[in-house]
Amino acid sequence: MTNLKKIFLGFLFLMLIVLGIIWVNIPKITPYYTQLSKTRVGLNLDLQPKTQKEAHFVGSQKCKECHEEESHDWKASLHSKMIQDIKKDPSVVIADFTMLPEDADFTLAQAVYTIGSKFKQRYMIPAVINGEEDFRLGNYQWNEENKKWQSFKPYKYWYKEAYPHDNKEFPTSNACDGCHFTGYMSTGKRVEPSISCESCHGPASKHVEDPDSIVFKASLSDPIRTNEVCFQCHMRNRDKRIETENLKVKDLWMKAKDYPDGYEPGKPLISYKLPAPFALGEETKEFWANGSAKKNRTQGNEYIHDRMYQHGITCINCHDPHKLTNTAQKSEGNDACMKCHSFGSIIGPHQDMLEEHTHHKANSKGSLCIECHMPKTAKHTGKSPLTVRSHLFTFTYPAQTKAYKMPPETNACYVCHKDKTLDSLQNNLKKWGRLEWEKLELPDIHFK
Ligand code: HEC
Ligand code: HEC
Ligand code: HEC
Ligand code: HEC
Ligand code: HEC
Ligand code: HEC
Ligand code: HEC
Ligand code: HEC
């Protein structure tokens, strides 16, 4: 063989190795590359299309005329069923009213709307509060998980110092309606019950006249603005005026609002929303000391701590915004994660095979990504079991659960191995040769 041939073959061989390395390492993330590598607009830029600023809400019936598929998907999802009109369709009531306790301060005949249907149902009753026509909540709620009535005193959970301790004086307008009725957040009018198209796409009268005059996708092209569309509701907060006007909760007597008043999709959410406070190591009303949730609708609060959020992964990378799959208790399994992650890729898991990563048999429940990375840490009501999965994603070690004085039941390993102690589970992990845990490092939280 001539030297030239040798050099050429050697070169070819080298190229093949290089290509091989690249091939193995091309993570499945490639389709998302534009999303991940784009310059972020930051937290303060307003991306709401100018033409939309003069638009008003038209309602989902209008959208259906031209967008059959999205309307069909949305209609079947829970977003369309959050608030349901009892007078229009009495079958929306899931509670057993024959079992309603005697000291209930409402009857089925008085209730106009149901709130929720999956985990619990509460009832809206017309009332004049503070001289205004409003709605109040019944003093019992239906717990669908155990099929029982449960006492419900909303003023205990929503701005205790800002409302009278009497649920007949507690208005849904300020405490709930911004997140449950379309249009209420920015107009103060219940344009349409439930979370309909314009809750996420903004008021659309101009778009209906001239489809080109509004480009919804452009306003959602930035991952931060996209996530904020969901954060407006799926993130616990405090009345923004506590920060901007330096007020105390009691200064907001009968006025405290529990939603980002004035926000519309595309606008910078940070100008309207003050997230519920959290400091690593401190347990609060809403969070365990590691940042995972104690209550439902905290997905945004948890997610902003995660590396996936910081890399530009959005809620809609995992959830279809119209169908809402994955839904609670109905995950799409490991496929939902493996469409981006792959073994040996640069984003991990860093082992070569499923079993090497999980140390459980491939067909074991202990090899399901969400069982270890999204343990159930939160509750839907004070008396419910832990059913809400965490959106913190980062793995919480048994030693961390112990150090942060969290209940063992919030730890992924312990949930399936209640016969073992947190210490022995931590030892298992050590034996598996997993990184030594010293302290949980949460990255800087940009959304403050
Ligand atoms: C008169 C027909 C019509 C009505 C009514 C209508 N749209 Fe559209 N919409 C269109 C057309 C045409 C397009 C552009 C073509 C396409 O991408 O499908 C469009 C595109 C969109 C897009 C995608 C924009 C993009 O940049 O890709 C969204 C989101 C949207 N419409 C939402 C809505 C919502 C929400 C409503 C109800 C408030 C609504 N539309 C009502 C005709 C309509
Ligand atoms: C929970 C928020 C939410 C609701 C409610 C919602 N959408 Fe969307 N919609 C989105 C997001 C986010 C996108 C962008 C999807 C993407 O880029 O992959 C989108 C995309 C679209 C598009 C562009 C085509 C597509 O499917 O990507 C149309 C058209 C549309 N929506 C119409 C509607 C209509 C009509 C309704 C009401 C029946 C509706 N949407 C309700 C969030 C929502
Ligand atoms: C205007 C408020 C609001 C917005 C905006 C919103 N949601 Fe929701 N979402 C809710 C409420 C309220 C429920 C509970 C609905 C029910 O139980 O009837 C819910 C339920 C869900 C569920 C659970 C569905 C199930 O079947 O269990 C998912 C998943 C979800 N939302 C994802 C999203 C995503 C992703 C976005 C952003 C694209 C978003 N939501 C935007 C208020 C909102
Ligand atoms: C900041 C937005 C926001 C406010 C304010 C809010 N909610 Fe919700 N609510 C949500 C979201 C998002 C969900 C669904 C996500 C979850 O449960 O994790 C939800 C879920 C619920 C559910 C469970 C639905 C089901 O199908 O089981 C009920 C009931 C409910 N809310 C009632 C209320 C009442 C009553 C108030 C006012 C006293 C209120 N909410 C205030 C956003 C909000
Ligand atoms: C990396 C993927 C991923 C991302 C990102 C993600 N989710 Fe989820 N989410 C899931 C999976 C998987 C489930 C279903 C778990 C189960 O089977 O109970 C879920 C469940 C939910 C539920 C139902 C919760 C319950 O138990 O009541 C809501 C609501 C939700 N997600 C909202 C969001 C919102 C809002 C965002 C953005 C802040 C988001 N998710 C981001 C994967 C994701
Ligand atoms: C759309 C793509 C995408 C999907 C879908 C996805 N991931 Fe990720 N994930 C990423 C990226 C990108 C990173 C960041 C990697 C890094 O920081 O090196 C990441 C990081 C992670 C991390 C480490 C982050 C941390 O803070 O500890 C975990 C754990 C994780 N993902 C779990 C999951 C699980 C579980 C699912 C399915 C429910 C999932 N991912 C779905 C893209 C995705
Ligand atoms: C039996 C529990 C368990 C299951 C199941 C599990 N993981 Fe992990 N995962 C871990 C632990 C423990 C770590 C922490 C490793 C560390 O800190 O060194 C981890 C870390 C990660 C990381 C961070 C990068 C790395 O390799 O350290 C990613 C990404 C990840 N897992 C994705 C997944 C995906 C995707 C699945 C489903 C295919 C999955 N995990 C299933 C326990 C699990
Ligand atoms: C969703 C349930 C589930 C989770 C989460 C889970 N395991 Fe397991 N584990 C199992 C099952 C089932 C087996 C039986 C063997 C198998 O399927 O691989 C098992 C087997 C084991 C074994 C070997 C048999 C034994 O009992 O000694 C150890 C050790 C173990 N798990 C430790 C852990 C640790 C540590 C974690 C957290 C990183 C964990 N498991 C998370 C379900 C789970």
mmCIF file of C-alpha atoms in Angstrom, residues 2 9 16 25 68 96 156 208 218 243 267 271 288 318 325 340 357 363-364 369 406 439:
data_model
loop_
_atom_site.group_PDB
_atom_site.id
_atom_site.type_symbol
_atom_site.label_atom_id
_atom_site.label_comp_id
_atom_site.label_asym_id
_atom_site.label_seq_id
_atom_site.Cartn_x
_atom_site.Cartn_y
_atom_site.Cartn_z
ATOM 1 C CA THR A 2 1.396 3.403 -0.883
ATOM 2 C CA LEU A 9 -7.483 5.426 4.690
ATOM 3 C CA LEU A 16 -15.764 7.949 10.537
ATOM 4 C CA ASN A 25 -24.159 12.793 20.649
ATOM 5 C CA GLU A 68 -62.638 23.575 13.700
ATOM 6 C CA ASP A 96 -74.328 14.338 45.912
ATOM 7 C CA LYS A 156 -58.812 31.314 55.480
ATOM 8 C CA VAL A 208 -61.397 38.040 12.942
ATOM 9 C CA ALA A 218 -45.090 35.672 16.591
ATOM 10 C CA GLU A 243 -44.641 45.288 45.644
ATOM 11 C CA LYS A 267 -47.370 41.349 27.535
ATOM 12 C CA SER A 271 -45.314 43.767 35.257
ATOM 13 C CA TRP A 288 -41.571 22.597 50.885
ATOM 14 C CA CYS A 318 -44.832 18.567 27.046
ATOM 15 C CA THR A 325 -52.205 15.883 27.161
ATOM 16 C CA CYS A 340 -35.784 14.996 23.698
ATOM 17 C CA HIS A 357 -29.849 4.968 34.782
ATOM 18 C CA ASN A 363 -40.502 -2.949 32.705
ATOM 19 C CA SER A 364 -40.604 -1.932 36.397
ATOM 20 C CA CYS A 369 -39.136 8.887 34.417
ATOM 21 C CA MET A 406 -40.001 17.191 54.387
ATOM 22 C CA LYS A 439 -26.324 20.831 48.777
#
